[in-house]
PDB file of C-alpha atoms in Angstrom:
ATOM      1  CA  UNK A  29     100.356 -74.393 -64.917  1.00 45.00           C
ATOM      2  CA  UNK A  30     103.232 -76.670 -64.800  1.00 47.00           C
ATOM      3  CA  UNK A  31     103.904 -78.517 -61.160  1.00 58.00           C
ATOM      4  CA  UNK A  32     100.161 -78.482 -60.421  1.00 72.00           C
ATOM      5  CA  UNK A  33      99.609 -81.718 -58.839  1.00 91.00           C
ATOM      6  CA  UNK A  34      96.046 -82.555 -58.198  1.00 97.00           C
ATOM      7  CA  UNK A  35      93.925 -85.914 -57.784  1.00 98.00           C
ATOM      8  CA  UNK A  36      90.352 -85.458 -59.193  1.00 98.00           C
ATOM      9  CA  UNK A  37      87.118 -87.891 -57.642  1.00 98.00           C
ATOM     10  CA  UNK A  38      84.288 -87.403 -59.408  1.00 98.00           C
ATOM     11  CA  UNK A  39      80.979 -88.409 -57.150  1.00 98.00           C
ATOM     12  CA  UNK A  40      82.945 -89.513 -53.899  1.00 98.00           C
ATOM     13  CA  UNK A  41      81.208 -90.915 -50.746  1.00 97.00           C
ATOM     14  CA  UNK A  42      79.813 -88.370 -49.522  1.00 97.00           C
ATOM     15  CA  UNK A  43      80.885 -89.077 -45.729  1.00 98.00           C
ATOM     16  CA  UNK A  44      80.495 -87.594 -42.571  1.00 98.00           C
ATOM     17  CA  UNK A  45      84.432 -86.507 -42.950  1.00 98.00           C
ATOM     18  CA  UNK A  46      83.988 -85.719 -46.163  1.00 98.00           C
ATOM     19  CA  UNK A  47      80.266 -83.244 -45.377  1.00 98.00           C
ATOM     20  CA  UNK A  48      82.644 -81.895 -42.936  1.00 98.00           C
ATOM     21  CA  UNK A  49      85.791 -81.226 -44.837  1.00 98.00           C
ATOM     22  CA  UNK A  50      83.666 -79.679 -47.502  1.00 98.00           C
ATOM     23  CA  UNK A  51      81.324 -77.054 -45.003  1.00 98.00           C
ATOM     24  CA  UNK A  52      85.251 -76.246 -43.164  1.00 98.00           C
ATOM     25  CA  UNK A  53      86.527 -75.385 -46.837  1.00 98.00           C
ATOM     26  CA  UNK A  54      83.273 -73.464 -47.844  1.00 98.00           C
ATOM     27  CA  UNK A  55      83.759 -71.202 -44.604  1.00 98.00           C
ATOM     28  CA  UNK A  56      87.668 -70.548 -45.313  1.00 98.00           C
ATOM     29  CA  UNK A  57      86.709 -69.390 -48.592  1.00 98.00           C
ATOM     30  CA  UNK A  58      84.098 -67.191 -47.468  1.00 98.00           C
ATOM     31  CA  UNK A  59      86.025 -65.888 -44.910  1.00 98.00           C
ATOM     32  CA  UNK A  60      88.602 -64.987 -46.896  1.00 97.00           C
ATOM     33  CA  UNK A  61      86.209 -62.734 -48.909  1.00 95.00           C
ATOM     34  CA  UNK A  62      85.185 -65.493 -52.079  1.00 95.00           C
ATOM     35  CA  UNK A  63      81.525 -65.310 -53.429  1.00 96.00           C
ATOM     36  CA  UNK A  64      80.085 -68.577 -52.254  1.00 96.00           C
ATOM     37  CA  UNK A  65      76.733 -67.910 -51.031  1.00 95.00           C
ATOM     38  CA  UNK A  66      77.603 -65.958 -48.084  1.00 96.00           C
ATOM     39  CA  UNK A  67      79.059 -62.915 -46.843  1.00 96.00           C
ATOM     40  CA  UNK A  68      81.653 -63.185 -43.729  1.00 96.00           C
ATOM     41  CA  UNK A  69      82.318 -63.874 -41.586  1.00 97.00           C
ATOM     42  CA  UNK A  70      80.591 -67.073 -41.162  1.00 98.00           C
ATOM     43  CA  UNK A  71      80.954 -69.818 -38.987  1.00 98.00           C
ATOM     44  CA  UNK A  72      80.150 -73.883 -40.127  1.00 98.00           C
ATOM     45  CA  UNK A  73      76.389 -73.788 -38.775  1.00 98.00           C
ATOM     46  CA  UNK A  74      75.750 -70.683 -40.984  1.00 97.00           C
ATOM     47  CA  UNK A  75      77.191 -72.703 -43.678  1.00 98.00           C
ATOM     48  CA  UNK A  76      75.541 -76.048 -42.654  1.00 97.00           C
ATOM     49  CA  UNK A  77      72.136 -75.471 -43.715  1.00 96.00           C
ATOM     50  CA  UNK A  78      73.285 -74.514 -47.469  1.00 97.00           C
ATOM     51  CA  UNK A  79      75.510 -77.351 -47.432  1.00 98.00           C
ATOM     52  CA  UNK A  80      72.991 -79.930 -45.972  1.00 97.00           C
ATOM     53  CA  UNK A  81      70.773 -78.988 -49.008  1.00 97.00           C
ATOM     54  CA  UNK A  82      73.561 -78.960 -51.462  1.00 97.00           C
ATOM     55  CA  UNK A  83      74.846 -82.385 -50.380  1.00 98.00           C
ATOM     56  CA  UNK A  84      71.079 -84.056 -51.036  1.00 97.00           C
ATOM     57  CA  UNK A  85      71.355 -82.972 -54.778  1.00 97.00           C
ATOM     58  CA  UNK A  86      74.485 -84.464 -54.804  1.00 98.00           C
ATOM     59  CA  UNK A  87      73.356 -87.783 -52.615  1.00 97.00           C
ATOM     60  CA  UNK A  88      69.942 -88.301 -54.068  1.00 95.00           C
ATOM     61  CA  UNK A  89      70.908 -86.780 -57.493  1.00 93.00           C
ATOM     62  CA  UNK A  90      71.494 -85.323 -59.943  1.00 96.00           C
ATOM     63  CA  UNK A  91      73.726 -83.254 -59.157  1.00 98.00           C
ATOM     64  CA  UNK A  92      77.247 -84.714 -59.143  1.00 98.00           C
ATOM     65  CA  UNK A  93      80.215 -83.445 -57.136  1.00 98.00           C
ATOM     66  CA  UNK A  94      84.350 -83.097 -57.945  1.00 98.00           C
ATOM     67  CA  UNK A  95      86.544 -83.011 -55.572  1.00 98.00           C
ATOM     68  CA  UNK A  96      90.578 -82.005 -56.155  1.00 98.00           C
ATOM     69  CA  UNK A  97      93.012 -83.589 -53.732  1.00 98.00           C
ATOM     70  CA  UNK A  98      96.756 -82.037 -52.706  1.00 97.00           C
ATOM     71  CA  UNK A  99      97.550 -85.465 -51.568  1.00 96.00           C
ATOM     72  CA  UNK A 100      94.817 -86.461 -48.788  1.00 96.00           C
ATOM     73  CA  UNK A 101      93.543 -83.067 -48.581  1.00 97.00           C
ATOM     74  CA  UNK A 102      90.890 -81.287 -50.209  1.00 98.00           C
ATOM     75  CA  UNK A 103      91.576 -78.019 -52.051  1.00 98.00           C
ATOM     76  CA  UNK A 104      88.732 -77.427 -54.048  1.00 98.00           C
ATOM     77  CA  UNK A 105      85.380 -78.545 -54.911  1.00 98.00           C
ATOM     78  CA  UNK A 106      82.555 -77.832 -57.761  1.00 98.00           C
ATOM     79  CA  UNK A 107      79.021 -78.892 -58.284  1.00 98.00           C
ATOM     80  CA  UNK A 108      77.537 -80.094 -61.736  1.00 98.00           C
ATOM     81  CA  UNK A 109      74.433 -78.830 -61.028  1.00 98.00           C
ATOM     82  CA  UNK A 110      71.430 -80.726 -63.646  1.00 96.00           C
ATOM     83  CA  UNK A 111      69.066 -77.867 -64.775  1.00 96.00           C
ATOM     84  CA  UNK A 112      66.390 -80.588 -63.486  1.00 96.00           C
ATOM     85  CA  UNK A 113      64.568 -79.722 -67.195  1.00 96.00           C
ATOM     86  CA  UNK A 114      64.910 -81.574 -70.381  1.00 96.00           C
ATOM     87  CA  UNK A 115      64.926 -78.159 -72.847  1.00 98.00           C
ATOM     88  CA  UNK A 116      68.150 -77.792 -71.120  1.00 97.00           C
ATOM     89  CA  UNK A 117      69.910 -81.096 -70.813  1.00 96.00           C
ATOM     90  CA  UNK A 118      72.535 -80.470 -73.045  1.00 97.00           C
ATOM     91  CA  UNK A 119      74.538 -78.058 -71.120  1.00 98.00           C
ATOM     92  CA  UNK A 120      75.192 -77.666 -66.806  1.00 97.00           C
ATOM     93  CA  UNK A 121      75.793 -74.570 -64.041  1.00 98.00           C
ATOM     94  CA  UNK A 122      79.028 -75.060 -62.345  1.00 98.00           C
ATOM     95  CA  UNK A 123      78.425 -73.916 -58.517  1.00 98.00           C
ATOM     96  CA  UNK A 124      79.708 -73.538 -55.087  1.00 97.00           C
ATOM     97  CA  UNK A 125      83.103 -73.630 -57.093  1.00 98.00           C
ATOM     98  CA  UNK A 126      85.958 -73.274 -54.450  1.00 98.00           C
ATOM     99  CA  UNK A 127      89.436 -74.015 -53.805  1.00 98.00           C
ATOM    100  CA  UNK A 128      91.222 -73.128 -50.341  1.00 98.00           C
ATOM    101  CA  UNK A 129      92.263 -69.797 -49.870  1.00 98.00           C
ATOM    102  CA  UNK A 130      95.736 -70.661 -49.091  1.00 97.00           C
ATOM    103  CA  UNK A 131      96.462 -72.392 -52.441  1.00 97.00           C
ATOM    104  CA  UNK A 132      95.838 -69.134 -54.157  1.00 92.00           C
ATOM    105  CA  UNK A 133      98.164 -68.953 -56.763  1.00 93.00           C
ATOM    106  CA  UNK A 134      99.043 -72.196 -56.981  1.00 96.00           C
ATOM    107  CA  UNK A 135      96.885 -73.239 -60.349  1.00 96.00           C
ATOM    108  CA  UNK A 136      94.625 -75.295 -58.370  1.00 98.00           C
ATOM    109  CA  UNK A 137      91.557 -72.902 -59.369  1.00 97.00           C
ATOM    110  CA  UNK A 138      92.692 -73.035 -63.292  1.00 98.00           C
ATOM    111  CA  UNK A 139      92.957 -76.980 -63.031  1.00 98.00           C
ATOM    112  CA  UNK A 140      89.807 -77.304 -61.101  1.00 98.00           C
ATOM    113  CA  UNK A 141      88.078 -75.753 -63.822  1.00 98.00           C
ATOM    114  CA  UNK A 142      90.012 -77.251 -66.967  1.00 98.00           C
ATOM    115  CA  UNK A 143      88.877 -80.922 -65.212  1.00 98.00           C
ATOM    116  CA  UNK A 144      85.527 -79.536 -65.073  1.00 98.00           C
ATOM    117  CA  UNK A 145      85.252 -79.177 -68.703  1.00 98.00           C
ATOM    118  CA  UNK A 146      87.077 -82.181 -69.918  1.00 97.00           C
ATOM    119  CA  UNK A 147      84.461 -84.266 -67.740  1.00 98.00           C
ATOM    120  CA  UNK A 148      81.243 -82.152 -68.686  1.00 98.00           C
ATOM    121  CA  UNK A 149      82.750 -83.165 -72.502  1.00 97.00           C
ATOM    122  CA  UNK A 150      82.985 -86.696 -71.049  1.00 96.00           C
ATOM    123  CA  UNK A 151      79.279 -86.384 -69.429  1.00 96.00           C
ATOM    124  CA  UNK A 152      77.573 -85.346 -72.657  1.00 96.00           C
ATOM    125  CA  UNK A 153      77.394 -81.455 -71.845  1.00 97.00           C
ATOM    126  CA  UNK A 154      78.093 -79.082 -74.756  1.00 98.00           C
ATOM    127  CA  UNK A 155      78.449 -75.925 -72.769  1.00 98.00           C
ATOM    128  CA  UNK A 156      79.203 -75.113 -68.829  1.00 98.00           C
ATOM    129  CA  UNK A 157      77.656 -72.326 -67.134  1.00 98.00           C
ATOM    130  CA  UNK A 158      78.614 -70.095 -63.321  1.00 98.00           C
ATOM    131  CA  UNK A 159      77.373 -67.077 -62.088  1.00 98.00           C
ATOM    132  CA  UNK A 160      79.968 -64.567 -60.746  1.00 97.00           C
ATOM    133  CA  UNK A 161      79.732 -62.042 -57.832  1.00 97.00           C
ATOM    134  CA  UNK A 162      80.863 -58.396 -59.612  1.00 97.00           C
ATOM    135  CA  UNK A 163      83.344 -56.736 -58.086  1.00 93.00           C
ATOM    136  CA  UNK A 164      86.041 -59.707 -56.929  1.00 93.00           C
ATOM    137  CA  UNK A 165      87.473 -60.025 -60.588  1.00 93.00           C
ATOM    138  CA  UNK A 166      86.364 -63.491 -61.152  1.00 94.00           C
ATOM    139  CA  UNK A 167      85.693 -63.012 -64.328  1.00 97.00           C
ATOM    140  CA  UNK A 168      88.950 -62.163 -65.433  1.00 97.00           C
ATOM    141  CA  UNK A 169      89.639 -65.869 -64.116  1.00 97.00           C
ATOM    142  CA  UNK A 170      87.108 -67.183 -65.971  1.00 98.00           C
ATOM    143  CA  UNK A 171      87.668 -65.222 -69.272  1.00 98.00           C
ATOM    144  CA  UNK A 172      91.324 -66.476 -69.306  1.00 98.00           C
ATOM    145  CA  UNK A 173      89.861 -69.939 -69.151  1.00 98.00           C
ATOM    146  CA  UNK A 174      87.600 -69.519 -72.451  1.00 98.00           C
ATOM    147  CA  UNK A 175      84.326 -68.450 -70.753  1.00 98.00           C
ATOM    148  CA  UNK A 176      82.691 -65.576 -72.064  1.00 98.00           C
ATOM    149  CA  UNK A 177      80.120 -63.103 -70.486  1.00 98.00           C
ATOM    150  CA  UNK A 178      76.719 -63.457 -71.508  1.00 98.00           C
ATOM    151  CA  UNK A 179      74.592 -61.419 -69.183  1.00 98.00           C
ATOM    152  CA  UNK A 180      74.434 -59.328 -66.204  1.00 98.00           C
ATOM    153  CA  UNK A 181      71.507 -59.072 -63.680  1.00 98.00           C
ATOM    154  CA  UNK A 182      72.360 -55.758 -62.099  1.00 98.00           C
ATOM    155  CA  UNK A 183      71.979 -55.313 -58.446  1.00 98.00           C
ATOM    156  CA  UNK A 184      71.225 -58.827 -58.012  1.00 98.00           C
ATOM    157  CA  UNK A 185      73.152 -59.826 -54.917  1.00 97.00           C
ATOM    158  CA  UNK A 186      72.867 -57.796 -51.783  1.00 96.00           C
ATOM    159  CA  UNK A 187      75.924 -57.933 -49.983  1.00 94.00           C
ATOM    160  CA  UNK A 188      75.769 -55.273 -47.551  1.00 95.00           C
ATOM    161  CA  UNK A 189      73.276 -52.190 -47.126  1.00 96.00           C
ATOM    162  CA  UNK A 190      73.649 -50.133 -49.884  1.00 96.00           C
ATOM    163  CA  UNK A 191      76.331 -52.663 -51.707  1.00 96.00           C
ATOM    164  CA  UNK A 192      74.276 -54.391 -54.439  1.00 97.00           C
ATOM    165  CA  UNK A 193      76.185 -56.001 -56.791  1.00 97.00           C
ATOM    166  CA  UNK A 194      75.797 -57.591 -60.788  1.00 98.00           C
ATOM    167  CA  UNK A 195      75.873 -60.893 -61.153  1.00 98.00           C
ATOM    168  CA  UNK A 196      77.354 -61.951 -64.175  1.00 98.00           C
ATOM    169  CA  UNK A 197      76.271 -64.995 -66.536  1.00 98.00           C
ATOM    170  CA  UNK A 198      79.877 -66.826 -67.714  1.00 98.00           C
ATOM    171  CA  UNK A 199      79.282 -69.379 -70.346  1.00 98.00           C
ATOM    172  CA  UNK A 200      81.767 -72.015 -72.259  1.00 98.00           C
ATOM    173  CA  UNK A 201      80.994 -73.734 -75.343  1.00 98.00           C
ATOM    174  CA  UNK A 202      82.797 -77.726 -75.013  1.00 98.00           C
ATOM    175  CA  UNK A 203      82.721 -78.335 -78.855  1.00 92.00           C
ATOM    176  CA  UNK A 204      83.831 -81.982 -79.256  1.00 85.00           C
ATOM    177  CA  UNK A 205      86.919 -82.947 -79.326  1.00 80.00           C
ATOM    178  CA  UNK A 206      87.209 -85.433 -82.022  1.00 71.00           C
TER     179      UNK A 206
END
């Protein structure tokens, strides 16, 4: 999208500000009904635990984190998470993907993910893969962005009593680009 001014740090220092800019972004965007992990409402010590975890695969690798700045503040964040198994080096799961809920329509979420796959090209992955709550319409996002469905696991995520929903497998191919 045209006008869509972002600043992209791959890996930055994970800081104390930073932890906490990160678990106050993660509980907007659940709050405002996105499928990161929890259901709201949720406050930042529901959200803590999950984050402390996340951030140690990040800080003691090797998982690598991207952040996307609207000048000094973060909009959105995504995990490269490594499968942590050699059969399956060659490609990554993209999680914990988020970008504040009042930059919605902006084309922060469409640039956050087009970065994505011009650094998993640049990081040696061939393919990028994120599971998707059913029922939200994320993967009409992700379909206009050149992922394709390639499995459900039906009922998988409990949301509610009586509210299971799919999750669906997304997958993009990053041929080269020579």
């Amino acid at each position: 999208m045209a006008g869509v001014s972002l600043r992209f740090v791959l890996d930055p220092d994970l800081t104390p500000q930073l932890r906490a800019e990160i678990v106050a972004l993660w509980v907007d965007v659940t709050n405002a009904g996105g499928a990161v992990g929890f259901v709201p409402p949720v406050t930042a010590a529901d959200v803590r635990a999950t984050a402390e975890a996340t951030f140690a695969g990040i800080t003691d690798g090797p998982d690598r984190l991207l952040a996307a700045y609207a000048g000094e503040r973060l909009v959105a964040v995504l995990i490269f998470c490594d499968n942590r198994f050699p059969l399956k080096a060659h490609w990554c799961v993209l999680k914990r993907v988020m970008v504040h809920p009042d930059t919605q329509g902006t084309g922060y979420g469409s640039a956050l993910m087009r970065e994505a796959a011009r650094l998993g090209r640049e990081l040696g992955h061939e393919a990028l893969h994120v599971t998707v709550r059913d029922g939200l319409g994320l993967d009409g996002f992700y379909r206009r962005l050149g992922y394709r469905e390639i499995g459900r696991l039906p009922g998988a995520l409990r949301v509610a009593a009586g509210d299971d929903r799919d999750e669906i497998l997304m997958w993009l191919d990053l041929p080269p680009t020579d």
